[in-house]
PDB file of C-alpha atoms in Angstrom:
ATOM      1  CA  UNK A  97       0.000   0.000   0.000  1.00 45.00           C
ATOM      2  CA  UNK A  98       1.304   3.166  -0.833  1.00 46.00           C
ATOM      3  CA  UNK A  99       1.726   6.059   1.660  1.00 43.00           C
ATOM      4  CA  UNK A 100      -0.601   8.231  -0.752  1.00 45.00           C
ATOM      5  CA  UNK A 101      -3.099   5.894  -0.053  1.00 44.00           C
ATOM      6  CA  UNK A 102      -2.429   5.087   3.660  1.00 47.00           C
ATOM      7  CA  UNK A 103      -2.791   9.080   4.265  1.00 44.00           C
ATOM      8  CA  UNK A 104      -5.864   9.316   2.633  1.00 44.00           C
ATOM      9  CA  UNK A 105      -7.393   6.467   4.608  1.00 43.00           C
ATOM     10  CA  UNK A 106      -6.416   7.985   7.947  1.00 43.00           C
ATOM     11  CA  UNK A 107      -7.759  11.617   6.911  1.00 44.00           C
ATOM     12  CA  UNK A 108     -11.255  10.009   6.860  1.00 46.00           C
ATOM     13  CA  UNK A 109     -11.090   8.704  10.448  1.00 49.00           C
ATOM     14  CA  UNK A 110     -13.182  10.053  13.092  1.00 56.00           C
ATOM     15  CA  UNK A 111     -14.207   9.495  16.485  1.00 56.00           C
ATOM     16  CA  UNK A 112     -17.419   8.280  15.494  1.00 56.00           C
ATOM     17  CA  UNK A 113     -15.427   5.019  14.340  1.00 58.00           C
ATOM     18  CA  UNK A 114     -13.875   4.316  17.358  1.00 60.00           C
ATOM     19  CA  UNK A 115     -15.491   1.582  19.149  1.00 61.00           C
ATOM     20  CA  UNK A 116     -18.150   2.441  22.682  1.00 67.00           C
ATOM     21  CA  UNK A 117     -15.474   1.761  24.890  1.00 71.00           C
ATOM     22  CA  UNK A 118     -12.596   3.949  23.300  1.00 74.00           C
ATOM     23  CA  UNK A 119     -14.898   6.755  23.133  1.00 73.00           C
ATOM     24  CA  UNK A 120     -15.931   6.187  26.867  1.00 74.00           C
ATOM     25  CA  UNK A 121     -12.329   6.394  28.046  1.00 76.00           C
ATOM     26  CA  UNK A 122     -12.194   9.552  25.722  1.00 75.00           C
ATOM     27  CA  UNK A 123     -15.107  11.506  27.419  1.00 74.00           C
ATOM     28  CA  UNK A 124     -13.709  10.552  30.834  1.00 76.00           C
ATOM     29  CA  UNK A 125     -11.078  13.039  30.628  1.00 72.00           C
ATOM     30  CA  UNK A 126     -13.625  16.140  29.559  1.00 80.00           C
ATOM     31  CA  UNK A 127     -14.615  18.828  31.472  1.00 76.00           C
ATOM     32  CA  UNK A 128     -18.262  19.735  31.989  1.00 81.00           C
ATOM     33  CA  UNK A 129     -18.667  22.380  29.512  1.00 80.00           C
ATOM     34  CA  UNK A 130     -16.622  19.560  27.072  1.00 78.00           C
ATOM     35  CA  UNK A 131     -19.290  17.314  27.786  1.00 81.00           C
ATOM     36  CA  UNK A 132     -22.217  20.132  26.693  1.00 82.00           C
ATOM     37  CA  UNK A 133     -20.360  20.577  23.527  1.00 81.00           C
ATOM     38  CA  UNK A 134     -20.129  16.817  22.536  1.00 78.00           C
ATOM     39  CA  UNK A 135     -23.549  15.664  23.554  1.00 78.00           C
ATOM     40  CA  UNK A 136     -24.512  18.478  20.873  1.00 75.00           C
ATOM     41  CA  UNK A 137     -22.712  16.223  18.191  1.00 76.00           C
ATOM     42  CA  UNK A 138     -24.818  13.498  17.448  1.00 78.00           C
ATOM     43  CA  UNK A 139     -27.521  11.036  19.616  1.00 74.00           C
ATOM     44  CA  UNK A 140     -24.690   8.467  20.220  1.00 77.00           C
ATOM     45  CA  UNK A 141     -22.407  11.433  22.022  1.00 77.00           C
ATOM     46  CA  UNK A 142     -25.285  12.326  23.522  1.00 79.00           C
ATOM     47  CA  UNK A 143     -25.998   8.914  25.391  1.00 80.00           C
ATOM     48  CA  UNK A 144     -22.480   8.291  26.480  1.00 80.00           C
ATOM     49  CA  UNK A 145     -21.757  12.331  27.621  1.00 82.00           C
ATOM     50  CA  UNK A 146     -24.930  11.717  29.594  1.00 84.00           C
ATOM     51  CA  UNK A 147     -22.733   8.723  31.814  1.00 83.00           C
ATOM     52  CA  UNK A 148     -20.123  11.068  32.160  1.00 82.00           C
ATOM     53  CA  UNK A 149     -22.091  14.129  32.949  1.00 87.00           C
ATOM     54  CA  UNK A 150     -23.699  12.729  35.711  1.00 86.00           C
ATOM     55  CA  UNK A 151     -20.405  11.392  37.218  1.00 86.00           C
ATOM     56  CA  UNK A 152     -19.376  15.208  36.534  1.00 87.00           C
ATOM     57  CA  UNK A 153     -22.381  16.403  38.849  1.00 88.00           C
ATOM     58  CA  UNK A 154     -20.623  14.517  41.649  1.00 84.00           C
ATOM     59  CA  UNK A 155     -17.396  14.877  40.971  1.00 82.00           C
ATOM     60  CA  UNK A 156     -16.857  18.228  41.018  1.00 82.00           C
ATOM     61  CA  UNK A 157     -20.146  19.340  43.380  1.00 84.00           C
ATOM     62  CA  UNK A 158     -22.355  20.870  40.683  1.00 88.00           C
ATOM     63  CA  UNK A 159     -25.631  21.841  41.714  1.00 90.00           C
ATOM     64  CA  UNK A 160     -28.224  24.401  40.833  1.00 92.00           C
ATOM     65  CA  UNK A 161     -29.381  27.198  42.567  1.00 91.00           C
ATOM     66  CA  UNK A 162     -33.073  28.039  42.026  1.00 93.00           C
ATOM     67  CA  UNK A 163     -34.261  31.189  43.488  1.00 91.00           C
ATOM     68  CA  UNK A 164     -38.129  32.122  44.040  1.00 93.00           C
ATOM     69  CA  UNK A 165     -39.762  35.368  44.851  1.00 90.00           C
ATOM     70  CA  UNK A 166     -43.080  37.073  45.047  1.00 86.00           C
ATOM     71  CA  UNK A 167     -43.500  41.014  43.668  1.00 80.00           C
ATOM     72  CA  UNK A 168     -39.713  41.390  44.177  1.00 77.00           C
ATOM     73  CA  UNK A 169     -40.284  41.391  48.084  1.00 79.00           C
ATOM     74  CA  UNK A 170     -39.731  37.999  49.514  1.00 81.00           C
ATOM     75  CA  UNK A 171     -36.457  36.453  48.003  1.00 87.00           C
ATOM     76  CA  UNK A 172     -35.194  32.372  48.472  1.00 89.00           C
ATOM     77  CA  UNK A 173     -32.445  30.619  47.130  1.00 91.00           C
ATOM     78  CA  UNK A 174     -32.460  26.580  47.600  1.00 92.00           C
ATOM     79  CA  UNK A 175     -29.548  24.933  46.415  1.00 92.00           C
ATOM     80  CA  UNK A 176     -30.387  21.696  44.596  1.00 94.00           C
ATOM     81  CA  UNK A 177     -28.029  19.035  44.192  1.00 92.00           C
ATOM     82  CA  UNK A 178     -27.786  16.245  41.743  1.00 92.00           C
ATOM     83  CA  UNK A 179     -29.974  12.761  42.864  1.00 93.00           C
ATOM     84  CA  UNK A 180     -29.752  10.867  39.679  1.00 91.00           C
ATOM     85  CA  UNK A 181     -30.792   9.837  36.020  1.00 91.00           C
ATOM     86  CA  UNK A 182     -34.870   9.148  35.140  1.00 91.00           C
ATOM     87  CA  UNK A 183     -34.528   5.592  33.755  1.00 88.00           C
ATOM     88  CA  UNK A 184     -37.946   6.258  31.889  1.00 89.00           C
ATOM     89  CA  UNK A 185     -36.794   8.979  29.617  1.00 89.00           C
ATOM     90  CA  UNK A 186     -32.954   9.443  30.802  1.00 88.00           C
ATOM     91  CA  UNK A 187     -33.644  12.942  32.350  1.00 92.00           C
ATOM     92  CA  UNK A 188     -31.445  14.430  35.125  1.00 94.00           C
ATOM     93  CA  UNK A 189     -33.274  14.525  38.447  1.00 95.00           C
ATOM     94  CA  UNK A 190     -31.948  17.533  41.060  1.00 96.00           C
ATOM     95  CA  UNK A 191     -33.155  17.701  44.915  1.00 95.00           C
ATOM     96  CA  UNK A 192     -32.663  20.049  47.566  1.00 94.00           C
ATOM     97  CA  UNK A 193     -29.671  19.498  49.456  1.00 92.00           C
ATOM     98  CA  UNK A 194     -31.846  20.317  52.606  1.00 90.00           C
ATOM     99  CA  UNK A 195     -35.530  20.366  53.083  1.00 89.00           C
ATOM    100  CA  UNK A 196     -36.682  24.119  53.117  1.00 89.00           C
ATOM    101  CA  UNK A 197     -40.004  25.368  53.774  1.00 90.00           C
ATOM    102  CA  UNK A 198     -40.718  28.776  51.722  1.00 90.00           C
ATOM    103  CA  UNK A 199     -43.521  31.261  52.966  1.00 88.00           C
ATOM    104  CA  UNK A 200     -45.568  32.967  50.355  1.00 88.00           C
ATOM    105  CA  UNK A 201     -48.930  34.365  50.450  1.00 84.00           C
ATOM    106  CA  UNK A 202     -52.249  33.250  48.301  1.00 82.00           C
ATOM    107  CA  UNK A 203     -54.531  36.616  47.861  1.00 81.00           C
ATOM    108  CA  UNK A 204     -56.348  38.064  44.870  1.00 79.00           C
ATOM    109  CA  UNK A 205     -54.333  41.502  45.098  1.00 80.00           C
ATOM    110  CA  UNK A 206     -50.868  40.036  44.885  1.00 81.00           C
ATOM    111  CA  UNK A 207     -49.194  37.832  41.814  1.00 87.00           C
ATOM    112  CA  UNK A 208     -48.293  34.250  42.470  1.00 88.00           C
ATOM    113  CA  UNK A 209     -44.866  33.371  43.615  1.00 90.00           C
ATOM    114  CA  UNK A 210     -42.000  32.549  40.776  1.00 91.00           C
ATOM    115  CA  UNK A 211     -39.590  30.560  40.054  1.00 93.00           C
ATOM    116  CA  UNK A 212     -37.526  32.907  38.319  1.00 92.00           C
ATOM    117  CA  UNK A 213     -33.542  32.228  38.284  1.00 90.00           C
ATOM    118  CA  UNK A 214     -31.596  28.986  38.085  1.00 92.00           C
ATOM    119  CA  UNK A 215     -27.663  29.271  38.446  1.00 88.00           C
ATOM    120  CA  UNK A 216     -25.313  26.307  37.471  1.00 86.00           C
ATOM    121  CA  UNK A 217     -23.607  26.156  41.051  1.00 84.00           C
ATOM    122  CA  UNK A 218     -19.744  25.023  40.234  1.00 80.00           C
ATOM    123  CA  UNK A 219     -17.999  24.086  43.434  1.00 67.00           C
ATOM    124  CA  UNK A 220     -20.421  26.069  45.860  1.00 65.00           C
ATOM    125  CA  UNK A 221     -19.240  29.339  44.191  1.00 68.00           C
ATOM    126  CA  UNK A 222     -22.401  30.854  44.487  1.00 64.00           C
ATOM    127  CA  UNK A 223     -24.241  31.203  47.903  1.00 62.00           C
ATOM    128  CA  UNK A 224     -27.764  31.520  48.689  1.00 59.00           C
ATOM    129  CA  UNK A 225     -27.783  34.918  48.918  1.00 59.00           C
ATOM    130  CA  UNK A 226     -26.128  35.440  46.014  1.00 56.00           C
ATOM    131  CA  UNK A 227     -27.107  38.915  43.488  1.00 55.00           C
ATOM    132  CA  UNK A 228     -28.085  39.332  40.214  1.00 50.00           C
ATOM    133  CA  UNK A 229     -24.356  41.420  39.836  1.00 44.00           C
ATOM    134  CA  UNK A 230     -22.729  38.783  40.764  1.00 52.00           C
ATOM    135  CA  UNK A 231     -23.099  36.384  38.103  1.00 52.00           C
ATOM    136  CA  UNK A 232     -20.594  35.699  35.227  1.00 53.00           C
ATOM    137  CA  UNK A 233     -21.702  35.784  31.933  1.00 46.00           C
ATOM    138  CA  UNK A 234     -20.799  33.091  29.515  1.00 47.00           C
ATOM    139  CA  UNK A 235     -22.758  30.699  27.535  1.00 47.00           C
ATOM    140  CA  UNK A 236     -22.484  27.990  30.034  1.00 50.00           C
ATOM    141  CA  UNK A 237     -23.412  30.618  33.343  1.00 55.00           C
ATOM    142  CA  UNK A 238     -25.810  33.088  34.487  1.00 60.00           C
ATOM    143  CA  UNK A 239     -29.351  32.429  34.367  1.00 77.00           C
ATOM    144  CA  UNK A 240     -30.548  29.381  32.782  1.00 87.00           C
ATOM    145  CA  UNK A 241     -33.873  30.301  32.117  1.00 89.00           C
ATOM    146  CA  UNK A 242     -35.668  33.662  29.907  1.00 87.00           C
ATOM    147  CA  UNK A 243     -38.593  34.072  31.749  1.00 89.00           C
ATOM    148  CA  UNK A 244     -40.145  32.975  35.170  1.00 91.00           C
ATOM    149  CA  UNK A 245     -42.161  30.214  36.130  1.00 92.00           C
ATOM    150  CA  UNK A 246     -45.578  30.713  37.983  1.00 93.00           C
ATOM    151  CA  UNK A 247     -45.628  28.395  40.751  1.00 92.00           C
ATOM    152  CA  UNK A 248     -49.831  28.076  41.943  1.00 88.00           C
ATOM    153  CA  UNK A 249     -50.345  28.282  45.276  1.00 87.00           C
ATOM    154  CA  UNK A 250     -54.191  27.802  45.690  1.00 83.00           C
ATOM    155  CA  UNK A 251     -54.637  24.698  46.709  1.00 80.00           C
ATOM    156  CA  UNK A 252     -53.169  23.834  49.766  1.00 79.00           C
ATOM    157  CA  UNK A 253     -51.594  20.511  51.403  1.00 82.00           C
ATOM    158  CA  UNK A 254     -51.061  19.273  47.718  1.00 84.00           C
ATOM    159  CA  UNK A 255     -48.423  18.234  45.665  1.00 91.00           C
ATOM    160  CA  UNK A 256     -47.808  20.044  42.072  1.00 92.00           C
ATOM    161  CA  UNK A 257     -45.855  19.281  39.380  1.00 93.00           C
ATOM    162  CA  UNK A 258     -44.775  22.918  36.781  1.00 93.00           C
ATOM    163  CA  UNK A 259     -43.588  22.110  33.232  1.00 94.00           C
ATOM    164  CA  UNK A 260     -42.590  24.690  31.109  1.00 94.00           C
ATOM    165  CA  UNK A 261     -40.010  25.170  28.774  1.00 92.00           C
ATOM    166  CA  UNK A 262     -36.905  27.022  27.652  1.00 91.00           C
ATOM    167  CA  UNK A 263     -35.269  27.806  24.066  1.00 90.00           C
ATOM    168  CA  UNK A 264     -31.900  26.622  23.765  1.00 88.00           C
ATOM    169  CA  UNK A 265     -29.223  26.420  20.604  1.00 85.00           C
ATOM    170  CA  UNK A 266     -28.460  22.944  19.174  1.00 75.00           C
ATOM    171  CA  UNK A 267     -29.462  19.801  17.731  1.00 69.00           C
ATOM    172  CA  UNK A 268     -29.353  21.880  14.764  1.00 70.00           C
ATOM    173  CA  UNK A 269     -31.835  24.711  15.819  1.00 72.00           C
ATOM    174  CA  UNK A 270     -31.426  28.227  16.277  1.00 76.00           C
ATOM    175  CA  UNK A 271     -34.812  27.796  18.881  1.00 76.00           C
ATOM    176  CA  UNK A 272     -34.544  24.410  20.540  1.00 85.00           C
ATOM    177  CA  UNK A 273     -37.270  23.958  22.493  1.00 89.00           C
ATOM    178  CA  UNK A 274     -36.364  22.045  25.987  1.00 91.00           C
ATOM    179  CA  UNK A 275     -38.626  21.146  28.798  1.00 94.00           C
ATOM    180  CA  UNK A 276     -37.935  21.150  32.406  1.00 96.00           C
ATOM    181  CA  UNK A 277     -39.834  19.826  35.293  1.00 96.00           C
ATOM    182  CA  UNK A 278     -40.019  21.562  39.145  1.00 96.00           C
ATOM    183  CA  UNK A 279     -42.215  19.700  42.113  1.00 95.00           C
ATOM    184  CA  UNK A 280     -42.955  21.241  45.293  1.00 95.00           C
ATOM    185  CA  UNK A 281     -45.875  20.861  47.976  1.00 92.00           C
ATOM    186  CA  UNK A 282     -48.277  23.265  49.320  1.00 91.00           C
ATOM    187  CA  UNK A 283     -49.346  23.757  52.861  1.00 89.00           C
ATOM    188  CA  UNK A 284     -51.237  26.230  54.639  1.00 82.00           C
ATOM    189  CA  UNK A 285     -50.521  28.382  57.667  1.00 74.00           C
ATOM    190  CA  UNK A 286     -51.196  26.417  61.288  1.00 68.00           C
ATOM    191  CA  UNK A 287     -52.490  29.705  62.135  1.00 67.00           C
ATOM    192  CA  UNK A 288     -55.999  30.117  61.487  1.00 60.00           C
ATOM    193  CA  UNK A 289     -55.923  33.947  61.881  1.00 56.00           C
ATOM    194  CA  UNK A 290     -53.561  34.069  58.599  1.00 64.00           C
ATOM    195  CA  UNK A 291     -55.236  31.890  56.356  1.00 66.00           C
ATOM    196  CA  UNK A 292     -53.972  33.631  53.008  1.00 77.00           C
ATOM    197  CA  UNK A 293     -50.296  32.405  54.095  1.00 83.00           C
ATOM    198  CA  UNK A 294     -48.938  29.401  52.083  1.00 86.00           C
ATOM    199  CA  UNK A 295     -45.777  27.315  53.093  1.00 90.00           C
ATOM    200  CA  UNK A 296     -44.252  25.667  49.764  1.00 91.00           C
ATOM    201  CA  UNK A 297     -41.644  23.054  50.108  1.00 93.00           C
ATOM    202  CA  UNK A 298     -39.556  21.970  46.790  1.00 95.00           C
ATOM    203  CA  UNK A 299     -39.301  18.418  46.257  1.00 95.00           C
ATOM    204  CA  UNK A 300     -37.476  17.649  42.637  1.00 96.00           C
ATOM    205  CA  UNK A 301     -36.416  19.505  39.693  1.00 97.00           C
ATOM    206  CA  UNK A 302     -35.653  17.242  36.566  1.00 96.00           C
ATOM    207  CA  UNK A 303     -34.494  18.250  33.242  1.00 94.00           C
ATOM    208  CA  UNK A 304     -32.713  16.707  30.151  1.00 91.00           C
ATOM    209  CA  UNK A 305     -28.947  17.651  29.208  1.00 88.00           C
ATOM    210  CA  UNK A 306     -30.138  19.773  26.514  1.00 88.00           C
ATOM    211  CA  UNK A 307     -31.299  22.037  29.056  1.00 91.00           C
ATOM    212  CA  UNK A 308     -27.514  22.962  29.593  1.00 89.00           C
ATOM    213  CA  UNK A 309     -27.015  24.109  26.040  1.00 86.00           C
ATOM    214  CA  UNK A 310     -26.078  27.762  25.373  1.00 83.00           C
ATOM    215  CA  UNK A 311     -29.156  29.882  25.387  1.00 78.00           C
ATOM    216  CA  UNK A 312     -30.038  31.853  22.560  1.00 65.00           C
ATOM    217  CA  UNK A 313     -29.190  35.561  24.217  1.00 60.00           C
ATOM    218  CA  UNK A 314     -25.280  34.706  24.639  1.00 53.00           C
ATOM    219  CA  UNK A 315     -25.755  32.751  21.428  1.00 51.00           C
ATOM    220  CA  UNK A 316     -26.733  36.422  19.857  1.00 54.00           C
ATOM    221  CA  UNK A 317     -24.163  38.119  21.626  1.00 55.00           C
ATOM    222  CA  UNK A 318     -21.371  35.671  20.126  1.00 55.00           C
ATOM    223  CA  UNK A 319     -23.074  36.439  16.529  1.00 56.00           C
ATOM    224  CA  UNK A 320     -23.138  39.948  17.330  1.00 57.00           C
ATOM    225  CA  UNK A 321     -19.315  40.108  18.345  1.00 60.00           C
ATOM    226  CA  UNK A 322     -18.539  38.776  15.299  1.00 61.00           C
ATOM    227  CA  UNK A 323     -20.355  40.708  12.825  1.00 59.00           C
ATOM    228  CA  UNK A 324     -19.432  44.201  14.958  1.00 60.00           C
ATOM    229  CA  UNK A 325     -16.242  42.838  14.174  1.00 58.00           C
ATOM    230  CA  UNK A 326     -16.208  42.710  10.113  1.00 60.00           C
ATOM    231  CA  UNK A 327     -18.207  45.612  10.254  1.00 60.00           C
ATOM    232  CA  UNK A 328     -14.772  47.662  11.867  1.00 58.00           C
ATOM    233  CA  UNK A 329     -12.356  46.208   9.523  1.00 57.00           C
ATOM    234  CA  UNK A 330     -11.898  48.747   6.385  1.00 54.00           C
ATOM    235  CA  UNK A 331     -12.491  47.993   2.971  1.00 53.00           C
ATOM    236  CA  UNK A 332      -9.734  47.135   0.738  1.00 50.00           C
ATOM    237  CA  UNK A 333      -8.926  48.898  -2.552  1.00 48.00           C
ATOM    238  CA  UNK A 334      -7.085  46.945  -5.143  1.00 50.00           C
ATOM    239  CA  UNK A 335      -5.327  48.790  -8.254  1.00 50.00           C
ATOM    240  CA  UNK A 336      -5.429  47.329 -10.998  1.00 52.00           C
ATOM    241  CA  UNK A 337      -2.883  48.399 -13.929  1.00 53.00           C
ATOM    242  CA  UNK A 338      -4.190  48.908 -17.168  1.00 48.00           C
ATOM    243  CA  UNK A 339      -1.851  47.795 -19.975  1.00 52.00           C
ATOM    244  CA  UNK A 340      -1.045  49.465 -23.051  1.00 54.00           C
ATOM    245  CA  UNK A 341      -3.415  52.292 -22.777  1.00 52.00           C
ATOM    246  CA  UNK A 342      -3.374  55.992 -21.353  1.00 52.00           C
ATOM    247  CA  UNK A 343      -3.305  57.055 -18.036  1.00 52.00           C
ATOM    248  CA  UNK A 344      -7.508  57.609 -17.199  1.00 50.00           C
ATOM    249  CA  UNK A 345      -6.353  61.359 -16.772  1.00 50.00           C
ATOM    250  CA  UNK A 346      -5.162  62.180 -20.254  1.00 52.00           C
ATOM    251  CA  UNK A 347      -7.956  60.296 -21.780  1.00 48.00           C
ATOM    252  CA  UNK A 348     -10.393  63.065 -21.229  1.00 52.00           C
ATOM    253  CA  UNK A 349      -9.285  66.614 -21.488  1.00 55.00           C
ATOM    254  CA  UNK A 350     -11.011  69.485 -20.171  1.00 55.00           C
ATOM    255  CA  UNK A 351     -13.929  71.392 -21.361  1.00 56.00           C
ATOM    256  CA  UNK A 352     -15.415  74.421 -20.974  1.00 55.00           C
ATOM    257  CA  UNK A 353     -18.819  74.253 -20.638  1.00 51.00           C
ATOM    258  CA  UNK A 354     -21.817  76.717 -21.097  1.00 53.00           C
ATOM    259  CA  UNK A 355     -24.492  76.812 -18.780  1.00 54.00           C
ATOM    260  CA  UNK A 356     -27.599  78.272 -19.825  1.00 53.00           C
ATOM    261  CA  UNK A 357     -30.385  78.875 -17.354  1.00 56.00           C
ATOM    262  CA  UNK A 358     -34.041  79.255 -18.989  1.00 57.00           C
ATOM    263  CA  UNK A 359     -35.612  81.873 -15.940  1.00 60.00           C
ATOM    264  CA  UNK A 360     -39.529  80.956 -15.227  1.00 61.00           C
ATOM    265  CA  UNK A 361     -41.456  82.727 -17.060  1.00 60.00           C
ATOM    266  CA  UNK A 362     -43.471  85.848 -15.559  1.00 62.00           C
ATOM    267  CA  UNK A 363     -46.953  85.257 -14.878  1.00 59.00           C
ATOM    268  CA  UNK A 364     -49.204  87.935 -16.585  1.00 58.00           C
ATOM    269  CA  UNK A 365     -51.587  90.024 -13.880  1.00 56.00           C
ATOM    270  CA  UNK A 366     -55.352  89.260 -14.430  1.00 56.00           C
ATOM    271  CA  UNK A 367     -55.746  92.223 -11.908  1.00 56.00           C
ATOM    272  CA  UNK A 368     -58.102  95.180 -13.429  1.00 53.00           C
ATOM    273  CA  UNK A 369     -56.149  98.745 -13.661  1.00 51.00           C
ATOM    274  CA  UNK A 370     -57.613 101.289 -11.931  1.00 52.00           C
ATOM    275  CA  UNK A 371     -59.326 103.428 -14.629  1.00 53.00           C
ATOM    276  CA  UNK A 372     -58.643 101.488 -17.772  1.00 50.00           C
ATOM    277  CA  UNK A 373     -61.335 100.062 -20.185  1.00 49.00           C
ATOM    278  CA  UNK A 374     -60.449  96.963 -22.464  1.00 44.00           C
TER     279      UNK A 374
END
């Protein structure tokens, strides 16, 4: 065989022939963010990043952070920590670290609570009480989702179950629709003089891996960048030489020219003189 032919052979290799277990000793060694960007690939990089993923969660203590609030007055943060994979549908199931009882109120003059911020929590960087100016932006950090969640607070010593979704970029899609999943129970007040008051405790938040994709705000930005970028650069001029003719200049001489400006004509007066007879 000649080396011609044995280079064009191993030009055409790829990871995608390398056998299950090759590639599992391969994603062993990536990072988290790694992981995000190969489960994007294909379905089969998506099954065996999952594995790894979830080792990841333990490895290096990430959780999430979900914060709630109501009208922007009563703030909680409950950190949620990775429990384990859905065998039904392979989804990623969080829990609270420790069980935490949230008070909100149920009236007809006041909105429902919200979930309305979930962090990726990297090493217990963030804490509970962590602000909105604190965050990092990236496509992997900040807030995971675009809009809050309206968490119903009615009914009380019941258990609820909020799906909703989020728009990611991936699989091929600019707008990559991905569910999520957030249970929590609702009790009322022991007090019977404050019977509007609500006590919700969060029980489960489950999600798939796609959920971790870039969102499509620092997906923009990135686009953005770039085209502010060839937008600043200058455009080029090329010369080109023109053989065996005259210089442009001395191919035209100058000429004087005669303008001659036509003035409107005056409009005649239809006014009668004063004293004249036609």
């Amino acid at each position: 065989m000649s080396y011609h032919k044995d280079k064009s052979v191993s030009s055409n290799i790829s990871l995608l022939t390398f056998p299950n277990e090759i590639l599992r000793m391969i994603f062993e060694e990536f990072d988290f963010q790694s992981l995000i960007s190969l489960s994007n690939v294909c379905n089969l990089f998506q099954e065996i990043a999952k594995i790894y993923l979830a080792k990841t969660f333990k490895k290096n203590n990430i959780s999430l952070l979900l914060g709630f609030e109501q009208e922007h007055k009563r703030h909680f943060n409950v950190d949620f920590e990775f429990y384990g994979i859905n065998k039904k549908n392979g989804n990623f199931i969080f829990k609270p670290k420790t069980e935490t009882l949230l008070k909100f109120s149920n009236s007809p003059i006041s909105y429902n609570p919200s979930l309305w911020r979930i962090i990726l929590n990297v090493d217990g960087e963030y804490q509970p009480d962590i602000r909105s100016s604190s965050l990092k932006a990236g496509p992997f950090r900040g807030k995971l989702l675009q809009e809050p969640c309206r968490l119903s607070v009615k009914n009380s010593n019941s258990m609820c179950q909020k799906t909703k979704e989020v728009y990611r970029v991936g699989n091929g899609s600019c707008h990559l629709r991905v569910p999520y999943w957030f249970s929590y129970s609702v009790t009322e007040s022991t007090q019977r003089m404050r019977t509007s008051e609500r006590w919700i405790t969060p029980q489960s938040f489950e999600c798939s891996s796609s959920f971790f994709y870039p969102n499509e705000s620092a997906a923009h930005r990135v686009m953005r960048s770039i085209f502010r970028h060839n937008s600043n650069k200058k455009p080029s001029t090329k010369i080109i030489p023109i053989k065996g003719k005259e210089p442009l200049a001395q191919l035209s001489e100058p000429r004087e020219v005669l303008i001659i400006q036509n003035e409107p004509p005056k409009k005649k007066s239809t006014r009668w003189v004063c004293g004249a007879r036609s």
